[in-house]
Amino acid sequence: MKAKPQIVKAGPRSQAIDPLLQGAITPAGTPSPEAVQKAGAACVRRLPAYLQLLRVLQGEGHEHVSGTVLASTHNLEPVIVRKDLAVTGISGTPRLGFRVTELIAAIEAFLGWNNQTKAVLVGVGNLGTALLGYRGFENLGLRIAGAFDSDPKLIGTWVQGRHVQSMPKLPPFARRLGITLGVLTVPVAAAQEAADLMVRAGILGIWNFTPVKLQIPDGVVVQKEDLAEGLAVLSHRLRHSRS
Amino acid sequence: MKAKPQIVKAGPRSQAIDPLLQGAITPAGTPSPEAVQKAGAACVRRLPAYLQLLRVLQGEGHEHVSGTVLASTHNLEPVIVRKDLAVTGISGTPRLGFRVTELIAAIEAFLGWNNQTKAVLVGVGNLGTALLGYRGFENLGLRIAGAFDSDPKLIGTWVQGRHVQSMPKLPPFARRLGITLGVLTVPVAAAQEAADLMVRAGILGIWNFTPVKLQIPDGVVVQKEDLAEGLAVLSHRLRHSRS
DNA sequence: TATATATCGATATATAGTTCTCGATAGATG
DNA sequence: CATCTATCGAGAACTATATATCGATATATA
Ligand SMILES: NC(=O)c1ccc[n+]([C@@H]2O[C@H](COP(=O)([O-])OP(=O)(O)OC[C@H]3O[C@@H](n4cnc5c(N)ncnc54)[C@H](O)[C@@H]3O)[C@@H](O)[C@H]2O)c1
Ligand SMILES: NC(=O)c1ccc[n+]([C@@H]2O[C@H](COP(=O)([O-])OP(=O)(O)OC[C@H]3O[C@@H](n4cnc5c(N)ncnc54)[C@H](O)[C@@H]3O)[C@@H](O)[C@H]2O)c1
């Protein structure tokens, strides 16, 4: 969760001051690199929820939205929302709030969701098929461009409109299309092997839906999406909500 | 300043993943209620990962495991692991570590996963079907006992070995079986309505896979499982891992 | 034009979470 | 038997995140 810093950090606050003063009012939708750096994980995780609501409001014709409104619909404190939105570099106006379209553009740009990133999916089983069929990804800057599996019965078939290819085809495919993102939905026993192949294919980010902690070289980012985590929290809260 | 000494990680490349991870046989442990209360969310989220690894080790015949080993395979600090395990009420012994079977039982008991909780699933679409077919839930103390949908073409059919029932059947079904947990996998537009019905059916905990912030009365716990959150973190880290 | 007020944005405090430090201990080693 | 050592467990120190406070400001309203 917390990457161990290789370098001994020198001045904690020394050079963090001047980029803030500069302001660098970037054209809407271009977050300053400094701001991006200091965005905490907790903040990043909330941004998609704002985005989801902002798109709804945009569809309803709203031009402005206040942090207060964003907060109340998500059961958050308005202060948190304003702090989160600050990392995108967008400023609101008193009594009105933030411009909806501007905010959407800024959050998308911050997350890199303004251009669709192509990805490959490995493991066209129960979960893989569901993800292939999920149309919501286009709102999240993701497009699954290729599907791969080791099952001879699956290879060559079409699933959710995608051609399922054999595993050896993965590296050339990824290299040819310049794909750097991989979605991993194979069984537990095959997870490490499939991840290794992804790395050899030049994948730099793995979205790991298996409950396996992958052994991966530095430079490759792994995001583990473990259902058990959420269920654990739910179970725990259920057991102690009434007491 | 003090140079951070490189921690000599006893890095056992134990990617020998046993596909047959059994071991759901647990003579129930008993966590103390006080410890349960003060468990933080961050800790609770890590427990399933320990559990997963412990089951593998159990399958390989290990009798003891040290916090150091648990930590290194998950890229965590040993201190965190020991602190996390402390909430289960289990004590380790110096130089040996923790007894594997004892730990498994304790974590399961802590999360309430020693007895399977029955749940209903609403929305037998792409994702709902995948979840219905997921065999891993039996290791997480969950059993989806009923599946519901509003689509007349689906009602009455069998999906993943379950009979799909109509929505009006949900309240009597849940009440009759004493089900208090609901899995929500309907489209965005139907999420609130379906959640309302769940609440009327006596559901106390909703595992919400839609990106909708549900309006729910107090006393009902909602765990939102938003894919976009994880993807946001991945996107963000990818954009700033090399810089 | 003057006043009221919802909202922003910055700073300060509180809480949760992580990392550091160190003494204690049970088993290994000789 | 004496010593060594990996590990545990507890508390302190540090960091990240959440919450509270407050002045500044742009718009609405009188
Ligand atoms: N189904 C779910 O709802 C769900 C939920 C949470 C987590 N997961 C995890 O997602 C993963 C997949 O689950 P699933 O239910 O879809 O399993 P599945 O068995 O339905 O699908 C796995 C797919 O991977 C393919 N595969 C197997 N070995 C492979 C290899 N070496 N290379 C490439 N492809 C290979 C199989 O042919 C199959 O199509 C598992 O690790 C599971 O723990 C699934
Ligand atoms: N498919 C994915 O991989 C994926 C990933 C992340 C999130 N989600 C979320 O999960 C939800 C479901 O996604 P999906 O891809 O499975 O959609 P889907 O359309 O395949 O399935 C939805 C199912 O819900 C049923 N339904 C519709 N209205 C209903 C109602 N009022 N009451 C009961 N059932 C109703 C439909 O008949 C259908 O069977 C969506 O909210 C989506 O955003 C899906």
GROMACS .gro file of C-alpha atoms in nm, chain A residues 1-2 4-6 8-9 31 33 35-37 39-41 44-49 52 72-75 108-114 117 126-131 133-135 137 140-142 160 180-182 188-192 196 204-209 211-215 219 221-243, chain B residues 1-4 6-7 9 12-15 17-19 21 31 33 36-37 39-41 44-49 52 72-77 108-113 126-127 129-131 133-135 137 140-142 160 180-182 188 204-207 209 211-215 219 221-243:
model
  184
    1MET     CA    1   0.000   0.000   0.000
    2LYS     CA    2   0.276   0.237   0.093
    4LYS     CA    3   0.897   0.248   0.043
    5PRO     CA    4   1.081   0.560  -0.070
    6GLN     CA    5   1.416   0.481  -0.218
    8VAL     CA    6   1.597   0.981   0.186
    9LYS     CA    7   1.365   1.274   0.176
   31PRO     CA    8  -0.367   1.988  -1.358
   33PRO     CA    9   0.221   1.828  -1.202
   35ALA     CA   10  -0.069   1.914  -0.749
   36VAL     CA   11  -0.094   1.572  -0.902
   37GLN     CA   12   0.202   1.453  -0.703
   39ALA     CA   13  -0.282   1.392  -0.421
   40GLY     CA   14  -0.345   1.131  -0.155
   41ALA     CA   15  -0.489   0.793  -0.231
   44VAL     CA   16  -0.806   0.984  -0.573
   45ARG     CA   17  -1.053   0.714  -0.473
   46ARG     CA   18  -1.328   0.970  -0.424
   47LEU     CA   19  -1.283   1.152  -0.751
   48PRO     CA   20  -1.476   0.895  -0.960
   49ALA     CA   21  -1.777   0.931  -0.735
   52GLN     CA   22  -2.036   1.008  -1.168
   72SER     CA   23  -2.438   1.589   0.093
   73THR     CA   24  -2.525   1.339  -0.176
   74HIS     CA   25  -2.219   1.136  -0.086
   75ASN     CA   26  -2.247   1.178   0.290
  108GLU     CA   27  -1.093   1.337  -1.629
  109ALA     CA   28  -0.767   1.505  -1.719
  110PHE     CA   29  -0.630   1.450  -1.371
  111LEU     CA   30  -0.699   1.078  -1.390
  112GLY     CA   31  -0.598   1.053  -1.752
  113TRP     CA   32  -0.949   0.950  -1.849
  114ASN     CA   33  -0.989   1.208  -2.123
  117THR     CA   34  -0.646   0.380  -2.265
  126ASN     CA   35  -1.716  -1.571  -1.533
  127LEU     CA   36  -1.567  -1.244  -1.424
  128GLY     CA   37  -1.372  -1.173  -1.739
  129THR     CA   38  -1.685  -1.208  -1.948
  130ALA     CA   39  -1.872  -0.968  -1.722
  131LEU     CA   40  -1.597  -0.709  -1.749
  133GLY     CA   41  -1.952  -0.674  -2.136
  134TYR     CA   42  -1.937  -0.373  -1.909
  135ARG     CA   43  -2.020  -0.062  -2.103
  137PHE     CA   44  -1.561   0.152  -1.889
  140LEU     CA   45  -1.354   0.558  -1.714
  141GLY     CA   46  -1.111   0.609  -1.996
  142LEU     CA   47  -1.070   0.238  -2.057
  160GLN     CA   48  -1.912  -0.999  -2.581
  180THR     CA   49   0.041  -0.101  -2.134
  181LEU     CA   50  -0.258  -0.200  -1.922
  182GLY     CA   51  -0.371  -0.554  -1.841
  188VAL     CA   52  -0.581  -1.832  -0.863
  189ALA     CA   53  -0.349  -2.109  -0.978
  190ALA     CA   54  -0.274  -1.934  -1.308
  191ALA     CA   55  -0.244  -1.579  -1.178
  192GLN     CA   56   0.133  -1.553  -1.136
  196ASP     CA   57   0.458  -1.291  -1.583
  204LEU     CA   58   0.314  -0.160  -1.710
  205GLY     CA   59  -0.007  -0.171  -1.508
  206ILE     CA   60  -0.197  -0.479  -1.397
  207TRP     CA   61  -0.554  -0.462  -1.269
  208ASN     CA   62  -0.553  -0.778  -1.063
  209PHE     CA   63  -0.891  -0.930  -0.979
  211PRO     CA   64  -0.684  -1.270  -0.456
  212VAL     CA   65  -0.319  -1.347  -0.525
  213LYS     CA   66  -0.035  -1.117  -0.425
  214LEU     CA   67   0.165  -1.107  -0.744
  215GLN     CA   68   0.544  -1.107  -0.752
  219GLY     CA   69   0.832  -0.042  -1.258
  221VAL     CA   70   0.213  -0.114  -1.101
  222VAL     CA   71  -0.038  -0.362  -0.964
  223GLN     CA   72  -0.382  -0.265  -0.843
  224LYS     CA   73  -0.538  -0.552  -0.655
  225GLU     CA   74  -0.914  -0.556  -0.658
  226ASP     CA   75  -0.997  -0.802  -0.387
  227LEU     CA   76  -1.366  -0.860  -0.331
  228ALA     CA   77  -1.284  -1.015   0.004
  229GLU     CA   78  -1.168  -0.679   0.137
  230GLY     CA   79  -1.502  -0.513   0.087
  231LEU     CA   80  -1.687  -0.815   0.217
  232ALA     CA   81  -1.470  -0.815   0.526
  233VAL     CA   82  -1.558  -0.454   0.597
  234LEU     CA   83  -1.925  -0.525   0.542
  235SER     CA   84  -1.922  -0.832   0.764
  236HIS     CA   85  -1.739  -0.645   1.034
  237ARG     CA   86  -1.973  -0.349   1.028
  238LEU     CA   87  -2.277  -0.573   1.025
  239ARG     CA   88  -2.160  -0.754   1.335
  240HIS     CA   89  -2.112  -0.432   1.527
  241SER     CA   90  -2.377  -0.195   1.400
  242ARG     CA   91  -2.624  -0.333   1.653
  243SER     CA   92  -2.470  -0.379   1.993
  244MET     CA   93   1.977   1.183   0.951
  245LYS     CA   94   1.975   0.819   1.019
  246ALA     CA   95   2.026   0.610   0.713
  247LYS     CA   96   1.736   0.378   0.667
  249GLN     CA   97   1.776  -0.200   0.427
  250ILE     CA   98   1.555  -0.452   0.585
  252LYS     CA   99   1.366  -0.950   0.385
  255PRO     CA  100   1.068  -1.678   0.021
  256ARG     CA  101   0.940  -1.677  -0.331
  257SER     CA  102   0.648  -1.889  -0.232
  258GLN     CA  103   0.445  -1.852  -0.544
  260ILE     CA  104   0.013  -2.170  -0.522
  261ASP     CA  105  -0.182  -2.468  -0.427
  262PRO     CA  106  -0.497  -2.473  -0.635
  264LEU     CA  107  -0.685  -2.457  -0.092
  274PRO     CA  108  -1.235  -1.304   1.954
  276PRO     CA  109  -1.561  -0.820   2.189
  279VAL     CA  110  -1.333  -0.633   1.775
  280GLN     CA  111  -1.456  -0.286   1.857
  282ALA     CA  112  -1.030  -0.272   1.483
  283GLY     CA  113  -0.974  -0.006   1.223
  284ALA     CA  114  -1.100  -0.033   0.869
  287VAL     CA  115  -1.005  -0.528   0.856
  288ARG     CA  116  -0.931  -0.489   0.486
  289ARG     CA  117  -0.599  -0.667   0.524
  290LEU     CA  118  -0.727  -0.965   0.717
  291PRO     CA  119  -0.864  -1.151   0.412
  292ALA     CA  120  -0.524  -1.134   0.245
  295GLN     CA  121  -0.580  -1.637   0.180
  315SER     CA  122   0.713  -0.998   0.314
  316THR     CA  123   0.481  -1.185   0.082
  317HIS     CA  124   0.236  -0.897   0.099
  318ASN     CA  125   0.497  -0.618   0.089
  319LEU     CA  126   0.399  -0.498   0.433
  320GLU     CA  127   0.598  -0.417   0.741
  351GLU     CA  128  -1.267  -1.634   1.040
  352ALA     CA  129  -1.434  -1.597   1.375
  353PHE     CA  130  -1.343  -1.230   1.390
  354LEU     CA  131  -1.504  -1.163   1.054
  355GLY     CA  132  -1.795  -1.394   1.120
  356TRP     CA  133  -1.687  -1.617   0.835
  369ASN     CA  134  -2.335  -0.973  -1.654
  370LEU     CA  135  -2.191  -0.910  -1.313
  372THR     CA  136  -2.415  -1.401  -1.313
  373ALA     CA  137  -2.040  -1.390  -1.252
  374LEU     CA  138  -2.091  -1.350  -0.880
  376GLY     CA  139  -2.085  -1.854  -1.033
  377TYR     CA  140  -1.803  -1.757  -0.801
  378ARG     CA  141  -1.702  -2.051  -0.589
  380PHE     CA  142  -1.748  -1.711  -0.159
  383LEU     CA  143  -1.559  -1.592   0.272
  384GLY     CA  144  -1.851  -1.708   0.479
  385LEU     CA  145  -2.104  -1.619   0.214
  403GLN     CA  146  -2.545  -2.089  -1.232
  423THR     CA  147  -3.008  -1.004   0.617
  424LEU     CA  148  -2.750  -0.957   0.342
  425GLY     CA  149  -2.817  -0.840  -0.013
  431VAL     CA  150  -2.770   0.229  -1.233
  447LEU     CA  151  -2.955  -0.506   0.700
  448GLY     CA  152  -2.645  -0.504   0.484
  449ILE     CA  153  -2.620  -0.419   0.115
  450TRP     CA  154  -2.317  -0.506  -0.094
  452PHE     CA  155  -2.179  -0.302  -0.692
  454PRO     CA  156  -2.171   0.328  -0.881
  455VAL     CA  157  -2.477   0.482  -0.718
  456LYS     CA  158  -2.473   0.640  -0.374
  457LEU     CA  159  -2.781   0.483  -0.220
  458GLN     CA  160  -3.019   0.670   0.008
  462GLY     CA  161  -2.944   0.086   1.069
  464VAL     CA  162  -2.509  -0.085   0.629
  465VAL     CA  163  -2.400  -0.027   0.271
  466GLN     CA  164  -2.067  -0.137   0.133
  467LYS     CA  165  -2.008   0.022  -0.203
  468GLU     CA  166  -1.780  -0.172  -0.433
  469ASP     CA  167  -1.694   0.078  -0.700
  470LEU     CA  168  -1.464  -0.050  -0.970
  471ALA     CA  169  -1.392   0.307  -1.070
  472GLU     CA  170  -1.213   0.371  -0.741
  473GLY     CA  171  -0.952   0.106  -0.803
  474LEU     CA  172  -0.912   0.208  -1.163
  475ALA     CA  173  -0.862   0.568  -1.058
  476VAL     CA  174  -0.581   0.468  -0.826
  477LEU     CA  175  -0.423   0.255  -1.096
  478SER     CA  176  -0.448   0.529  -1.356
  479HIS     CA  177  -0.305   0.781  -1.117
  480ARG     CA  178  -0.013   0.563  -1.018
  481LEU     CA  179   0.060   0.473  -1.377
  482ARG     CA  180   0.083   0.836  -1.474
  483HIS     CA  181   0.330   0.913  -1.198
  484SER     CA  182   0.534   0.600  -1.150
  485ARG     CA  183   0.782   0.724  -1.405
  486SER     CA  184   0.851   1.092  -1.360
   0.00000   0.00000   0.00000
